[in-house]
């Protein structure tokens, strides 16, 4: 047959099918959040918060069964989706608690990203979900050595910071605290902690003498700045923030300023009931020695000489009652 070109026909058919697939996906209805929550979801919430606030790491599987069951019944509930994500984040974040570390623990990062993706789709204006989605993207990118995903996660994190800086500057900096001290990303993360203090205090905090005492009267449970302080969700958020920031300063080599930052945690009215105060007080005493410990590979550190982000209280430092 004159002029017949089989390959051209195949290409044309492939293009047509590709176009059909694109149109089918593009015209699919968007997933939307339900107006009311189910009784199953409310019961799962109760177990979630009980497990979380008690620091019951061994109770994570039971809590996951409850919240995943609620999610399967109502996969259009953003709160339930986020709670599944939080539990997976908690399990991998505090993996130092595990008696035996297995490669499958990395699955928690993948699952957390999936559920936070659903939460963001259903509640796109919730900046906390945006921040946690970005952290899980960065974690998964690190596991798979996926540079494209790492860049996507980084810029998603910057968007989350823009949406709620008082919350997500800390979130981003906490994730970046895992990076080498000399890296640009670690330095950016440490600067994010200073910016958090500036936002929470309403002024530029003295980088050499970061005494937060003069700003304690600003405590609030309202508005964007409520996350600067303790709350029902994070009963020791204030103490945990200064523990982590002190750790980052120690890692940077500035252990003398770190001691002053650590000491700010004691300004909290709930410091006496904080279960991790002994860790902070030990850090004040060992600040200079911890410079080397915090910069050593995790496999070469011992006992409590690890960054908060690598510790058994990576989440519970802020959230445990």
Coordinates of N, CA and C in Angstrom, one line a residue, residues 197-303:
X197 N 11.7 32.4 67.1 CA 11.8 33.2 68.3 C 11.5 34.6 68.0
X198 N 11.9 35.1 66.9 CA 11.6 36.5 66.5 C 10.1 36.7 66.3
X199 N 9.5 35.8 65.7 CA 8.1 35.9 65.4 C 7.3 35.8 66.7
X200 N 7.7 34.9 67.6 CA 6.9 34.6 68.8 C 7.1 35.8 69.8
X201 N 8.3 36.4 69.8 CA 8.5 37.5 70.7 C 8.1 38.9 70.1
X202 N 8.0 39.0 68.8 CA 7.6 40.2 68.2 C 8.8 41.2 68.0
X203 N 10.0 40.6 68.2 CA 11.2 41.4 68.0 C 12.4 40.5 67.7
X204 N 13.5 41.1 67.4 CA 14.7 40.3 67.1 C 15.4 39.9 68.4
X205 N 15.3 38.6 68.7 CA 15.9 38.1 69.9 C 17.5 38.2 69.8
X206 N 18.1 38.6 70.9 CA 19.5 38.8 70.9 C 20.2 37.4 70.7
X207 N 21.0 37.3 69.6 CA 21.6 36.0 69.3 C 22.7 35.6 70.3
X208 N 23.3 36.5 71.0 CA 24.3 36.2 72.0 C 23.7 36.0 73.4
X209 N 22.6 36.6 73.7 CA 22.0 36.5 75.0 C 20.5 36.2 74.8
X210 N 20.1 35.1 74.3 CA 18.7 34.8 74.0 C 17.9 34.4 75.2
X211 N 17.7 35.4 76.1 CA 16.8 35.3 77.3 C 15.4 35.5 76.9
X212 N 14.5 34.5 77.0 CA 13.2 34.6 76.6 C 12.3 35.1 77.7
X213 N 12.9 35.3 78.9 CA 12.1 35.7 80.0 C 11.2 36.9 79.8
X214 N 11.8 38.0 79.2 CA 11.0 39.2 79.0 C 9.7 39.1 78.1
X215 N 9.6 37.9 77.5 CA 8.5 37.7 76.5 C 7.4 36.7 77.0
X216 N 7.6 36.2 78.3 CA 6.7 35.2 78.8 C 5.3 35.8 79.0
X217 N 5.2 37.1 79.1 CA 3.8 37.6 79.3 C 3.0 37.6 78.0
X218 N 3.6 37.2 76.9 CA 2.9 37.2 75.6 C 2.2 35.9 75.4
X219 N 2.3 35.0 76.3 CA 1.6 33.7 76.1 C 0.2 33.8 75.7
X220 N -0.2 33.0 74.8 CA -1.6 33.1 74.3 C -2.0 31.7 73.8
X221 N -3.3 31.5 73.8 CA -3.9 30.2 73.2 C -4.7 30.6 72.0
X222 N -4.6 31.8 71.5 CA -5.3 32.3 70.3 C -4.4 32.7 69.2
X223 N -5.0 32.5 68.0 CA -4.3 33.0 66.8 C -3.0 32.2 66.4
X224 N -2.3 32.7 65.4 CA -1.2 32.0 64.9 C -0.1 31.8 65.9
X225 N 0.1 32.7 66.9 CA 1.2 32.6 67.8 C 0.9 31.6 69.0
X226 N -0.3 31.0 69.0 CA -0.6 30.0 70.0 C 0.4 28.9 70.0
X227 N 1.0 28.6 68.8 CA 1.9 27.4 68.7 C 3.3 27.8 69.3
X228 N 3.5 29.0 69.7 CA 4.7 29.4 70.4 C 4.8 28.8 71.8
X229 N 3.6 28.4 72.3 CA 3.5 28.1 73.7 C 3.0 26.7 73.9
X230 N 2.8 26.2 75.1 CA 2.2 24.9 75.4 C 0.7 24.9 75.1
X231 N 0.2 23.8 74.8 CA -1.2 23.6 74.5 C -1.7 22.2 74.9
X232 N -2.9 22.0 74.7 CA -3.5 20.7 75.0 C -2.8 19.7 74.0
X233 N -2.7 20.1 72.7 CA -2.1 19.2 71.7 C -0.6 18.9 72.1
X234 N 0.1 19.9 72.4 CA 1.6 19.7 72.8 C 1.8 20.3 74.1
X235 N 1.6 19.5 75.2 CA 1.7 20.0 76.6 C 3.0 20.6 77.0
X236 N 4.1 20.2 76.3 CA 5.4 20.7 76.6 C 6.1 21.2 75.3
X237 N 5.4 21.8 74.5 CA 5.9 22.4 73.2 C 7.0 23.4 73.5
X238 N 6.8 24.2 74.5 CA 7.8 25.3 74.8 C 9.1 24.7 75.2
X239 N 9.1 23.7 76.1 CA 10.3 23.1 76.6 C 11.0 22.3 75.5
X240 N 10.2 21.6 74.7 CA 10.8 20.8 73.6 C 11.4 21.7 72.5
X241 N 10.8 22.8 72.3 CA 11.4 23.7 71.3 C 12.8 24.1 71.7
X242 N 13.0 24.5 72.9 CA 14.3 25.0 73.4 C 15.3 23.9 73.5
X243 N 14.8 22.7 73.8 CA 15.7 21.5 73.9 C 16.3 21.3 72.5
X244 N 15.4 21.3 71.5 CA 15.9 21.0 70.1 C 16.8 22.2 69.6
X245 N 16.4 23.4 69.9 CA 17.2 24.5 69.4 C 18.6 24.5 70.1
X246 N 18.6 24.2 71.4 CA 19.9 24.0 72.0 C 20.8 23.0 71.4
X247 N 20.1 21.8 71.1 CA 20.9 20.8 70.4 C 21.5 21.2 69.1
X248 N 20.7 22.0 68.3 CA 21.2 22.5 67.0 C 22.4 23.5 67.2
X249 N 22.3 24.3 68.2 CA 23.4 25.2 68.5 C 24.7 24.5 69.0
X250 N 24.5 23.4 69.8 CA 25.6 22.6 70.2 C 26.2 22.0 68.9
X251 N 25.4 21.4 68.1 CA 25.9 20.8 66.9 C 26.7 21.8 66.0
X252 N 26.2 23.0 66.0 CA 26.9 24.1 65.2 C 28.3 24.5 65.8
X253 N 28.5 24.0 67.1 CA 29.7 24.4 67.8 C 29.6 25.5 68.8
X254 N 28.4 26.2 68.8 CA 28.2 27.3 69.7 C 27.5 26.8 71.0
X255 N 28.3 26.0 71.8 CA 27.7 25.4 73.0 C 27.4 26.4 74.1
X256 N 28.1 27.5 74.2 CA 27.9 28.5 75.2 C 26.5 29.1 75.0
X257 N 26.2 29.5 73.8 CA 24.8 30.1 73.5 C 23.8 29.0 73.7
X258 N 24.1 27.8 73.4 CA 23.2 26.6 73.6 C 22.8 26.5 75.0
X259 N 23.7 26.7 76.0 CA 23.3 26.6 77.4 C 22.3 27.6 77.8
X260 N 22.4 28.8 77.2 CA 21.4 29.8 77.5 C 20.0 29.5 76.9
X261 N 20.1 28.9 75.7 CA 18.8 28.5 75.0 C 18.2 27.4 75.8
X262 N 18.9 26.4 76.1 CA 18.4 25.3 76.9 C 17.7 25.8 78.2
X263 N 18.3 26.8 78.8 CA 17.8 27.3 80.1 C 16.4 28.0 80.0
X264 N 16.1 28.4 78.8 CA 14.8 29.1 78.6 C 13.7 28.1 78.8
X265 N 13.9 26.8 78.6 CA 12.9 25.8 78.9 C 12.4 25.8 80.3
X266 N 13.2 26.2 81.2 CA 12.9 26.3 82.6 C 11.9 27.4 83.0
X267 N 11.7 28.3 82.0 CA 10.8 29.4 82.2 C 9.3 28.9 82.2
X268 N 9.1 27.8 81.6 CA 7.7 27.2 81.5 C 7.2 26.9 82.9
X269 N 5.9 27.2 83.1 CA 5.2 26.9 84.4 C 5.0 25.4 84.5
X270 N 5.2 24.6 83.4 CA 5.0 23.2 83.5 C 6.3 22.4 83.5
X271 N 7.4 23.2 83.6 CA 8.7 22.5 83.5 C 8.9 21.4 84.5
X272 N 8.4 21.6 85.7 CA 8.5 20.6 86.8 C 7.9 19.3 86.5
X273 N 6.9 19.3 85.7 CA 6.2 18.1 85.4 C 6.6 17.5 84.0
X274 N 7.6 18.1 83.4 CA 8.1 17.6 82.1 C 8.9 16.4 82.3
X275 N 8.6 15.3 81.6 CA 9.3 14.1 81.8 C 10.7 14.0 81.3
X276 N 11.1 15.0 80.5 CA 12.4 15.0 79.8 C 13.3 16.1 80.3
X277 N 13.0 16.7 81.5 CA 13.8 17.8 82.0 C 15.2 17.3 82.4
X278 N 15.3 16.0 82.8 CA 16.6 15.5 83.1 C 17.6 15.5 81.9
X279 N 17.0 15.2 80.7 CA 17.8 15.2 79.5 C 18.3 16.6 79.2
X280 N 17.4 17.6 79.4 CA 17.8 19.0 79.2 C 18.9 19.4 80.2
X281 N 18.7 19.1 81.4 CA 19.7 19.5 82.4 C 21.1 18.8 82.2
X282 N 21.0 17.6 81.7 CA 22.3 16.9 81.4 C 22.9 17.6 80.2
X283 N 22.1 18.1 79.3 CA 22.7 18.7 78.1 C 23.4 20.1 78.5
X284 N 22.8 20.8 79.4 CA 23.4 22.0 79.9 C 24.8 21.7 80.4
X285 N 24.9 20.7 81.2 CA 26.2 20.3 81.9 C 27.2 19.8 80.8
X286 N 26.7 19.0 79.8 CA 27.6 18.4 78.9 C 27.6 19.1 77.5
X287 N 27.2 20.3 77.5 CA 27.1 21.0 76.2 C 28.4 21.0 75.4
X288 N 29.5 21.4 76.0 CA 30.8 21.4 75.3 C 31.2 20.0 74.8
X289 N 31.0 19.0 75.6 CA 31.4 17.6 75.2 C 30.5 17.1 74.1
X290 N 29.2 17.6 74.1 CA 28.3 17.1 73.1 C 28.5 17.6 71.7
X291 N 29.3 18.6 71.6 CA 29.6 19.1 70.2 C 30.1 18.0 69.4
X292 N 31.1 17.2 69.9 CA 31.6 16.1 69.1 C 30.6 15.0 69.0
X293 N 29.9 14.7 70.1 CA 28.9 13.6 70.0 C 27.8 13.9 69.0
X294 N 27.3 15.2 69.0 CA 26.2 15.5 68.1 C 26.6 15.5 66.6
X295 N 27.9 15.6 66.4 CA 28.4 15.6 65.0 C 28.9 14.3 64.6
X296 N 28.9 13.3 65.5 CA 29.4 11.9 65.1 C 28.3 11.2 64.4
X297 N 28.6 10.2 63.6 CA 27.6 9.3 63.0 C 26.8 8.7 64.1
X298 N 25.4 8.5 63.8 CA 24.6 7.9 64.9 C 25.1 6.5 65.4
X299 N 25.7 5.8 64.5 CA 26.2 4.5 64.9 C 27.4 4.5 65.9
X300 N 28.0 5.7 66.1 CA 29.1 5.9 67.0 C 28.8 6.7 68.2
X301 N 27.5 7.0 68.4 CA 27.1 7.7 69.6 C 26.6 6.7 70.6
X302 N 26.6 7.0 71.9 CA 26.1 6.1 72.9 C 25.2 6.8 73.9
X303 N 24.3 6.1 74.5 CA 23.4 6.6 75.5 C 22.6 7.7 75.1

